[in-house]
């Protein structure tokens, strides 16, 4: 069994080290992670400059690019063997609801999924790495459970898992959830830099708008481990007939 481990917080992040340690003994491990923190870079690939791959003293490979770059390079020539599973994280903070669209943690896992490989993104609900060991034990348990099924279940799948920052995380109830929704982001933050130019910081994410029972937000708020199976199809299937009528079918 080969496991490719990536993240978006960078190759020096405690969450990556914890996830690698959690995977020890489960198979052949390869780690390919961004050189810098690349949170919020979504599925972007670096196409306007070449990328370098360096090896850290602990054996981790690091790339001066995005999380998707890391997994893409790993799967298209940097690694000699194709992994059976791609895992990403453990992220410093939640990736729930609409945030998953911006998440580099989810994107790294999604890159594996797009290459036909089962993949899991792990995040801690709160920032700051509190109880990271417990999150890592939770991740290991999940990975141990899916490993035997990898050869039986054809086709890739993608899980987005958010783990409460608690020392009893491995024993918390687990809920299979759908993504909730957020309100629009808070307003941009405007400042003046030392050269007198106006600069802008993207505002914080909005509060949860759809956080009812069954959502990832609700599960996390109840102190549960949220497990959301994701797919990649942005098509609005229900709207196809309407647009067909309005824009295609002649009057
Ligand atoms: Mn991150």
PDB file of C-alpha atoms and ligand atoms in Angstrom:
ATOM      1  CA  UNK A   1       0.000   0.000   0.000  1.00  0.00           C
ATOM      2  CA  UNK A   2       1.340   3.415  -0.982  1.00  0.00           C
ATOM      3  CA  UNK A   3       0.080   6.615   0.587  1.00  0.00           C
ATOM      4  CA  UNK A   4       0.846  10.084  -0.743  1.00  0.00           C
ATOM      5  CA  UNK A   5       0.629  12.775   1.929  1.00  0.00           C
ATOM      6  CA  UNK A   6       0.252  16.478   1.110  1.00  0.00           C
ATOM      7  CA  UNK A   7      -1.110  19.606   2.740  1.00  0.00           C
ATOM      8  CA  UNK A   8      -1.598  23.310   2.135  1.00  0.00           C
ATOM      9  CA  UNK A   9      -0.022  24.759   5.289  1.00  0.00           C
ATOM     10  CA  UNK A  10       3.465  23.967   4.021  1.00  0.00           C
ATOM     11  CA  UNK A  11       6.012  21.208   4.571  1.00  0.00           C
ATOM     12  CA  UNK A  12       7.017  22.590   7.985  1.00  0.00           C
ATOM     13  CA  UNK A  13       3.465  22.599   9.393  1.00  0.00           C
ATOM     14  CA  UNK A  14       2.848  20.587  12.569  1.00  0.00           C
ATOM     15  CA  UNK A  15      -0.320  19.143  11.020  1.00  0.00           C
ATOM     16  CA  UNK A  16       1.660  17.525   8.208  1.00  0.00           C
ATOM     17  CA  UNK A  17       4.182  15.968  10.586  1.00  0.00           C
ATOM     18  CA  UNK A  18       1.311  14.654  12.706  1.00  0.00           C
ATOM     19  CA  UNK A  19      -0.442  13.106   9.698  1.00  0.00           C
ATOM     20  CA  UNK A  20       2.782  11.467   8.496  1.00  0.00           C
ATOM     21  CA  UNK A  21       3.387  10.033  11.953  1.00  0.00           C
ATOM     22  CA  UNK A  22      -0.208   8.809  12.042  1.00  0.00           C
ATOM     23  CA  UNK A  23       0.337   6.919   8.774  1.00  0.00           C
ATOM     24  CA  UNK A  24       3.532   5.179   9.913  1.00  0.00           C
ATOM     25  CA  UNK A  25       3.291   1.429   9.466  1.00  0.00           C
ATOM     26  CA  UNK A  26       0.287   1.633   7.153  1.00  0.00           C
ATOM     27  CA  UNK A  27       2.321   1.465   3.942  1.00  0.00           C
ATOM     28  CA  UNK A  28       4.964   3.178   1.868  1.00  0.00           C
ATOM     29  CA  UNK A  29       4.686   6.908   2.566  1.00  0.00           C
ATOM     30  CA  UNK A  30       5.611   9.759   0.263  1.00  0.00           C
ATOM     31  CA  UNK A  31       5.272  13.364   1.373  1.00  0.00           C
ATOM     32  CA  UNK A  32       5.044  16.194  -1.157  1.00  0.00           C
ATOM     33  CA  UNK A  33       4.014  19.538   0.279  1.00  0.00           C
ATOM     34  CA  UNK A  34       4.251  23.235  -0.562  1.00  0.00           C
ATOM     35  CA  UNK A  35       7.357  25.149   0.490  1.00  0.00           C
ATOM     36  CA  UNK A  36       5.212  28.022   1.772  1.00  0.00           C
ATOM     37  CA  UNK A  37       1.837  28.161   3.421  1.00  0.00           C
ATOM     38  CA  UNK A  38      -0.582  27.926   0.503  1.00  0.00           C
ATOM     39  CA  UNK A  39      -3.889  28.006   2.344  1.00  0.00           C
ATOM     40  CA  UNK A  40      -6.770  29.336   0.265  1.00  0.00           C
ATOM     41  CA  UNK A  41      -5.120  28.593  -3.071  1.00  0.00           C
ATOM     42  CA  UNK A  42      -7.901  26.234  -4.110  1.00  0.00           C
ATOM     43  CA  UNK A  43      -7.123  24.026  -7.119  1.00  0.00           C
ATOM     44  CA  UNK A  44      -4.677  26.396  -8.778  1.00  0.00           C
ATOM     45  CA  UNK A  45      -1.769  25.016 -10.797  1.00  0.00           C
ATOM     46  CA  UNK A  46       1.390  27.044 -11.439  1.00  0.00           C
ATOM     47  CA  UNK A  47       1.693  27.392 -15.194  1.00  0.00           C
ATOM     48  CA  UNK A  48       3.724  30.608 -15.609  1.00  0.00           C
ATOM     49  CA  UNK A  49       7.041  29.438 -14.123  1.00  0.00           C
ATOM     50  CA  UNK A  50       8.892  26.178 -13.542  1.00  0.00           C
ATOM     51  CA  UNK A  51       8.653  24.359 -10.236  1.00  0.00           C
ATOM     52  CA  UNK A  52      11.429  22.921  -8.089  1.00  0.00           C
ATOM     53  CA  UNK A  53      11.258  19.866  -5.851  1.00  0.00           C
ATOM     54  CA  UNK A  54      13.641  19.748  -2.898  1.00  0.00           C
ATOM     55  CA  UNK A  55      14.102  17.131  -0.194  1.00  0.00           C
ATOM     56  CA  UNK A  56      13.989  18.260   3.436  1.00  0.00           C
ATOM     57  CA  UNK A  57      16.261  16.630   6.021  1.00  0.00           C
ATOM     58  CA  UNK A  58      13.328  14.490   7.212  1.00  0.00           C
ATOM     59  CA  UNK A  59      12.713  13.166   3.704  1.00  0.00           C
ATOM     60  CA  UNK A  60       9.673  15.287   2.898  1.00  0.00           C
ATOM     61  CA  UNK A  61       9.646  16.661  -0.643  1.00  0.00           C
ATOM     62  CA  UNK A  62       8.696  20.303  -0.933  1.00  0.00           C
ATOM     63  CA  UNK A  63       7.630  22.260  -3.974  1.00  0.00           C
ATOM     64  CA  UNK A  64       7.640  26.019  -4.535  1.00  0.00           C
ATOM     65  CA  UNK A  65       4.043  25.844  -5.659  1.00  0.00           C
ATOM     66  CA  UNK A  66       0.489  25.097  -4.658  1.00  0.00           C
ATOM     67  CA  UNK A  67      -1.031  22.010  -3.021  1.00  0.00           C
ATOM     68  CA  UNK A  68      -2.423  20.945  -6.397  1.00  0.00           C
ATOM     69  CA  UNK A  69       1.043  21.407  -7.926  1.00  0.00           C
ATOM     70  CA  UNK A  70       2.473  19.065  -5.290  1.00  0.00           C
ATOM     71  CA  UNK A  71       0.041  16.226  -5.938  1.00  0.00           C
ATOM     72  CA  UNK A  72       0.057  16.844  -9.687  1.00  0.00           C
ATOM     73  CA  UNK A  73       3.863  16.620  -9.866  1.00  0.00           C
ATOM     74  CA  UNK A  74       3.873  13.600  -7.571  1.00  0.00           C
ATOM     75  CA  UNK A  75       1.436  11.752  -9.812  1.00  0.00           C
ATOM     76  CA  UNK A  76       2.888  12.761 -13.170  1.00  0.00           C
ATOM     77  CA  UNK A  77       6.539  11.845 -12.792  1.00  0.00           C
ATOM     78  CA  UNK A  78       8.138  12.836  -9.514  1.00  0.00           C
ATOM     79  CA  UNK A  79       7.093   9.655  -7.698  1.00  0.00           C
ATOM     80  CA  UNK A  80       8.156   6.355  -9.237  1.00  0.00           C
ATOM     81  CA  UNK A  81       4.924   4.623  -8.165  1.00  0.00           C
ATOM     82  CA  UNK A  82       1.276   5.545  -8.167  1.00  0.00           C
ATOM     83  CA  UNK A  83      -0.179   5.811  -4.656  1.00  0.00           C
ATOM     84  CA  UNK A  84      -3.243   3.819  -3.588  1.00  0.00           C
ATOM     85  CA  UNK A  85      -4.459   6.673  -1.403  1.00  0.00           C
ATOM     86  CA  UNK A  86      -3.864  10.425  -1.175  1.00  0.00           C
ATOM     87  CA  UNK A  87      -4.301  12.128   2.194  1.00  0.00           C
ATOM     88  CA  UNK A  88      -4.055  15.850   2.881  1.00  0.00           C
ATOM     89  CA  UNK A  89      -3.682  17.821   6.095  1.00  0.00           C
ATOM     90  CA  UNK A  90      -4.057  17.952   8.914  1.00  0.00           C
ATOM     91  CA  UNK A  91      -5.173  21.514   8.213  1.00  0.00           C
ATOM     92  CA  UNK A  92      -4.887  24.342  10.698  1.00  0.00           C
ATOM     93  CA  UNK A  93      -8.597  25.185  10.852  1.00  0.00           C
ATOM     94  CA  UNK A  94     -11.914  23.982   9.468  1.00  0.00           C
ATOM     95  CA  UNK A  95     -12.742  23.358   5.828  1.00  0.00           C
ATOM     96  CA  UNK A  96     -16.511  23.214   5.833  1.00  0.00           C
ATOM     97  CA  UNK A  97     -19.368  24.461   3.678  1.00  0.00           C
ATOM     98  CA  UNK A  98     -18.411  26.852   0.895  1.00  0.00           C
ATOM     99  CA  UNK A  99     -14.868  27.103   2.313  1.00  0.00           C
ATOM    100  CA  UNK A 100     -14.107  23.796   0.640  1.00  0.00           C
ATOM    101  CA  UNK A 101     -14.104  25.621  -2.716  1.00  0.00           C
ATOM    102  CA  UNK A 102     -11.163  27.768  -1.595  1.00  0.00           C
ATOM    103  CA  UNK A 103      -9.353  25.154   0.442  1.00  0.00           C
ATOM    104  CA  UNK A 104      -5.887  24.051  -0.583  1.00  0.00           C
ATOM    105  CA  UNK A 105      -6.206  21.100   1.781  1.00  0.00           C
ATOM    106  CA  UNK A 106      -9.275  19.826  -0.042  1.00  0.00           C
ATOM    107  CA  UNK A 107      -7.658  20.710  -3.389  1.00  0.00           C
ATOM    108  CA  UNK A 108      -4.617  18.523  -2.694  1.00  0.00           C
ATOM    109  CA  UNK A 109      -6.904  15.576  -1.989  1.00  0.00           C
ATOM    110  CA  UNK A 110      -9.096  16.496  -4.956  1.00  0.00           C
ATOM    111  CA  UNK A 111      -6.086  16.392  -7.282  1.00  0.00           C
ATOM    112  CA  UNK A 112      -5.612  12.754  -6.303  1.00  0.00           C
ATOM    113  CA  UNK A 113      -9.314  12.120  -6.832  1.00  0.00           C
ATOM    114  CA  UNK A 114      -9.157  13.731 -10.288  1.00  0.00           C
ATOM    115  CA  UNK A 115      -6.345  11.308 -11.115  1.00  0.00           C
ATOM    116  CA  UNK A 116      -8.612   8.424 -10.106  1.00  0.00           C
ATOM    117  CA  UNK A 117      -7.162   7.810  -6.647  1.00  0.00           C
ATOM    118  CA  UNK A 118      -9.221   7.690  -3.427  1.00  0.00           C
ATOM    119  CA  UNK A 119      -8.398  10.699  -1.282  1.00  0.00           C
ATOM    120  CA  UNK A 120      -9.109  12.185   2.132  1.00  0.00           C
ATOM    121  CA  UNK A 121      -8.719  15.773   3.373  1.00  0.00           C
ATOM    122  CA  UNK A 122      -8.306  16.186   7.135  1.00  0.00           C
ATOM    123  CA  UNK A 123      -8.785  19.446   9.028  1.00  0.00           C
ATOM    124  CA  UNK A 124      -8.998  20.453  12.654  1.00  0.00           C
ATOM    125  CA  UNK A 125     -12.114  22.516  13.338  1.00  0.00           C
ATOM    126  CA  UNK A 126     -10.228  25.263  15.211  1.00  0.00           C
ATOM    127  CA  UNK A 127      -6.935  26.903  14.363  1.00  0.00           C
ATOM    128  CA  UNK A 128      -3.927  26.631  16.660  1.00  0.00           C
ATOM    129  CA  UNK A 129      -3.133  22.874  16.604  1.00  0.00           C
ATOM    130  CA  UNK A 130      -4.678  22.170  20.014  1.00  0.00           C
ATOM    131  CA  UNK A 131      -5.005  18.392  20.497  1.00  0.00           C
ATOM    132  CA  UNK A 132      -3.273  17.689  17.202  1.00  0.00           C
ATOM    133  CA  UNK A 133      -2.192  14.243  18.441  1.00  0.00           C
ATOM    134  CA  UNK A 134      -5.826  13.304  18.989  1.00  0.00           C
ATOM    135  CA  UNK A 135      -6.729  14.511  15.499  1.00  0.00           C
ATOM    136  CA  UNK A 136      -3.876  12.428  14.099  1.00  0.00           C
ATOM    137  CA  UNK A 137      -5.111   9.327  15.934  1.00  0.00           C
ATOM    138  CA  UNK A 138      -8.563   9.968  14.465  1.00  0.00           C
ATOM    139  CA  UNK A 139      -7.046  10.271  10.998  1.00  0.00           C
ATOM    140  CA  UNK A 140      -5.138   7.026  11.465  1.00  0.00           C
ATOM    141  CA  UNK A 141      -8.276   5.182  12.508  1.00  0.00           C
ATOM    142  CA  UNK A 142     -10.128   6.457   9.435  1.00  0.00           C
ATOM    143  CA  UNK A 143      -7.263   5.481   7.133  1.00  0.00           C
ATOM    144  CA  UNK A 144      -6.971   2.037   8.743  1.00  0.00           C
ATOM    145  CA  UNK A 145     -10.674   1.507   8.110  1.00  0.00           C
ATOM    146  CA  UNK A 146     -10.572   2.481   4.436  1.00  0.00           C
ATOM    147  CA  UNK A 147      -7.313   0.736   3.497  1.00  0.00           C
ATOM    148  CA  UNK A 148      -8.759  -2.807   3.255  1.00  0.00           C
ATOM    149  CA  UNK A 149     -11.584  -1.573   1.007  1.00  0.00           C
ATOM    150  CA  UNK A 150      -9.320   0.236  -1.459  1.00  0.00           C
ATOM    151  CA  UNK A 151      -8.891  -2.822  -3.655  1.00  0.00           C
ATOM    152  CA  UNK A 152     -12.603  -3.790  -3.500  1.00  0.00           C
ATOM    153  CA  UNK A 153     -14.204  -0.432  -4.280  1.00  0.00           C
ATOM    154  CA  UNK A 154     -13.507   0.491  -7.858  1.00  0.00           C
ATOM    155  CA  UNK A 155     -13.184   4.120  -8.763  1.00  0.00           C
ATOM    156  CA  UNK A 156     -12.001   7.064  -6.750  1.00  0.00           C
ATOM    157  CA  UNK A 157     -13.801   8.760  -3.891  1.00  0.00           C
ATOM    158  CA  UNK A 158     -13.118  11.918  -1.932  1.00  0.00           C
ATOM    159  CA  UNK A 159     -13.776  12.543   1.757  1.00  0.00           C
ATOM    160  CA  UNK A 160     -13.605  15.875   3.582  1.00  0.00           C
ATOM    161  CA  UNK A 161     -13.136  15.267   7.303  1.00  0.00           C
ATOM    162  CA  UNK A 162     -13.235  17.925  10.030  1.00  0.00           C
ATOM    163  CA  UNK A 163     -12.095  16.924  13.508  1.00  0.00           C
ATOM    164  CA  UNK A 164     -12.927  18.878  16.681  1.00  0.00           C
ATOM    165  CA  UNK A 165      -9.879  20.028  18.669  1.00  0.00           C
ATOM    166  CA  UNK A 166     -10.428  17.727  21.613  1.00  0.00           C
ATOM    167  CA  UNK A 167      -8.235  15.221  23.366  1.00  0.00           C
ATOM    168  CA  UNK A 168     -10.999  12.617  23.025  1.00  0.00           C
ATOM    169  CA  UNK A 169     -11.340  13.170  19.252  1.00  0.00           C
ATOM    170  CA  UNK A 170     -10.787   9.474  18.377  1.00  0.00           C
ATOM    171  CA  UNK A 171     -13.745   8.516  20.570  1.00  0.00           C
ATOM    172  CA  UNK A 172     -16.116  11.250  19.397  1.00  0.00           C
ATOM    173  CA  UNK A 173     -19.194  10.265  17.404  1.00  0.00           C
ATOM    174  CA  UNK A 174     -18.683  10.478  13.648  1.00  0.00           C
ATOM    175  CA  UNK A 175     -21.361  11.794  11.328  1.00  0.00           C
ATOM    176  CA  UNK A 176     -21.579  11.567   7.567  1.00  0.00           C
ATOM    177  CA  UNK A 177     -22.664  15.041   6.498  1.00  0.00           C
ATOM    178  CA  UNK A 178     -23.420  17.336   3.591  1.00  0.00           C
ATOM    179  CA  UNK A 179     -21.692  20.672   3.118  1.00  0.00           C
ATOM    180  CA  UNK A 180     -23.415  23.610   4.784  1.00  0.00           C
ATOM    181  CA  UNK A 181     -23.470  27.090   3.290  1.00  0.00           C
ATOM    182  CA  UNK A 182     -21.979  30.360   4.414  1.00  0.00           C
ATOM    183  CA  UNK A 183     -23.142  33.935   4.131  1.00  0.00           C
ATOM    184  CA  UNK A 184     -21.073  36.146   1.859  1.00  0.00           C
ATOM    185  CA  UNK A 185     -17.699  37.190   3.286  1.00  0.00           C
ATOM    186  CA  UNK A 186     -17.288  40.118   5.630  1.00  0.00           C
ATOM    187  CA  UNK A 187     -16.372  43.423   3.925  1.00  0.00           C
ATOM    188  CA  UNK A 188     -12.858  43.969   2.645  1.00  0.00           C
ATOM    189  CA  UNK A 189     -10.463  45.620   5.125  1.00  0.00           C
ATOM    190  CA  UNK A 190      -8.960  48.825   3.714  1.00  0.00           C
ATOM    191  CA  UNK A 191      -5.666  50.245   5.014  1.00  0.00           C
ATOM    192  CA  UNK A 192      -2.981  52.668   3.890  1.00  0.00           C
ATOM    193  CA  UNK A 193       0.540  51.307   3.488  1.00  0.00           C
ATOM    194  CA  UNK A 194       3.714  53.264   4.456  1.00  0.00           C
ATOM    195  CA  UNK A 195       3.937  54.644   0.903  1.00  0.00           C
ATOM    196  CA  UNK A 196       0.480  56.121   1.099  1.00  0.00           C
ATOM    197  CA  UNK A 197      -1.198  53.554  -1.140  1.00  0.00           C
ATOM    198  CA  UNK A 198      -4.551  52.074  -0.259  1.00  0.00           C
ATOM    199  CA  UNK A 199      -4.260  48.337   0.316  1.00  0.00           C
ATOM    200  CA  UNK A 200      -6.935  45.728   0.873  1.00  0.00           C
ATOM    201  CA  UNK A 201      -7.184  42.579   2.934  1.00  0.00           C
ATOM    202  CA  UNK A 202      -9.788  39.999   1.989  1.00  0.00           C
ATOM    203  CA  UNK A 203     -12.289  39.988   4.847  1.00  0.00           C
ATOM    204  CA  UNK A 204     -13.046  36.987   7.032  1.00  0.00           C
ATOM    205  CA  UNK A 205     -15.475  34.315   5.880  1.00  0.00           C
ATOM    206  CA  UNK A 206     -19.132  34.981   6.600  1.00  0.00           C
ATOM    207  CA  UNK A 207     -20.994  33.163   9.331  1.00  0.00           C
ATOM    208  CA  UNK A 208     -22.730  29.887   8.604  1.00  0.00           C
ATOM    209  CA  UNK A 209     -26.041  30.387   6.781  1.00  0.00           C
ATOM    210  CA  UNK A 210     -27.110  26.776   6.331  1.00  0.00           C
ATOM    211  CA  UNK A 211     -25.862  24.971   9.390  1.00  0.00           C
ATOM    212  CA  UNK A 212     -28.847  22.763  10.144  1.00  0.00           C
ATOM    213  CA  UNK A 213     -28.890  19.122  11.082  1.00  0.00           C
ATOM    214  CA  UNK A 214     -27.073  17.009   8.544  1.00  0.00           C
ATOM    215  CA  UNK A 215     -24.483  19.661   7.684  1.00  0.00           C
ATOM    216  CA  UNK A 216     -20.792  19.670   8.483  1.00  0.00           C
ATOM    217  CA  UNK A 217     -21.234  22.904  10.473  1.00  0.00           C
ATOM    218  CA  UNK A 218     -23.888  21.286  12.642  1.00  0.00           C
ATOM    219  CA  UNK A 219     -21.795  18.179  13.284  1.00  0.00           C
ATOM    220  CA  UNK A 220     -18.800  20.264  14.335  1.00  0.00           C
ATOM    221  CA  UNK A 221     -20.964  22.441  16.566  1.00  0.00           C
ATOM    222  CA  UNK A 222     -22.140  19.271  18.322  1.00  0.00           C
ATOM    223  CA  UNK A 223     -18.569  18.124  18.919  1.00  0.00           C
ATOM    224  CA  UNK A 224     -18.672  15.396  16.289  1.00  0.00           C
ATOM    225  CA  UNK A 225     -16.245  14.380  13.605  1.00  0.00           C
ATOM    226  CA  UNK A 226     -17.766  15.460  10.291  1.00  0.00           C
ATOM    227  CA  UNK A 227     -17.214  13.244   7.251  1.00  0.00           C
ATOM    228  CA  UNK A 228     -18.467  14.681   3.950  1.00  0.00           C
ATOM    229  CA  UNK A 229     -18.168  12.660   0.756  1.00  0.00           C
ATOM    230  CA  UNK A 230     -17.449  15.084  -2.086  1.00  0.00           C
ATOM    231  CA  UNK A 231     -17.806  14.847  -5.836  1.00  0.00           C
ATOM    232  CA  UNK A 232     -16.605  17.148  -8.577  1.00  0.00           C
ATOM    233  CA  UNK A 233     -19.504  18.107 -10.802  1.00  0.00           C
ATOM    234  CA  UNK A 234     -20.491  21.752 -10.734  1.00  0.00           C
ATOM    235  CA  UNK A 235     -23.262  21.206 -13.267  1.00  0.00           C
ATOM    236  CA  UNK A 236     -26.652  22.511 -12.137  1.00  0.00           C
ATOM    237  CA  UNK A 237     -28.486  19.423 -13.352  1.00  0.00           C
ATOM    238  CA  UNK A 238     -31.913  20.616 -12.215  1.00  0.00           C
ATOM    239  CA  UNK A 239     -31.535  23.803 -14.264  1.00  0.00           C
ATOM    240  CA  UNK A 240     -30.674  22.105 -17.567  1.00  0.00           C
ATOM    241  CA  UNK A 241     -34.279  22.058 -18.925  1.00  0.00           C
ATOM    242  CA  UNK A 242     -34.864  25.727 -18.007  1.00  0.00           C
ATOM    243  CA  UNK A 243     -31.768  26.938 -19.829  1.00  0.00           C
ATOM    244  CA  UNK A 244     -32.528  24.637 -22.719  1.00  0.00           C
ATOM    245  CA  UNK A 245     -35.939  26.279 -23.059  1.00  0.00           C
ATOM    246  CA  UNK A 246     -34.697  29.846 -22.611  1.00  0.00           C
ATOM    247  CA  UNK A 247     -31.526  29.828 -24.702  1.00  0.00           C
ATOM    248  CA  UNK A 248     -31.606  26.888 -27.076  1.00  0.00           C
ATOM    249  CA  UNK A 249     -35.071  25.776 -28.133  1.00  0.00           C
ATOM    250  CA  UNK A 250     -36.391  28.053 -30.854  1.00  0.00           C
ATOM    251  CA  UNK A 251     -39.491  30.000 -29.994  1.00  0.00           C
TER     252      UNK A 251
HETATM  253 MN1  LIG B   1      -4.310  25.575   5.476  1.00  0.00          MN
END
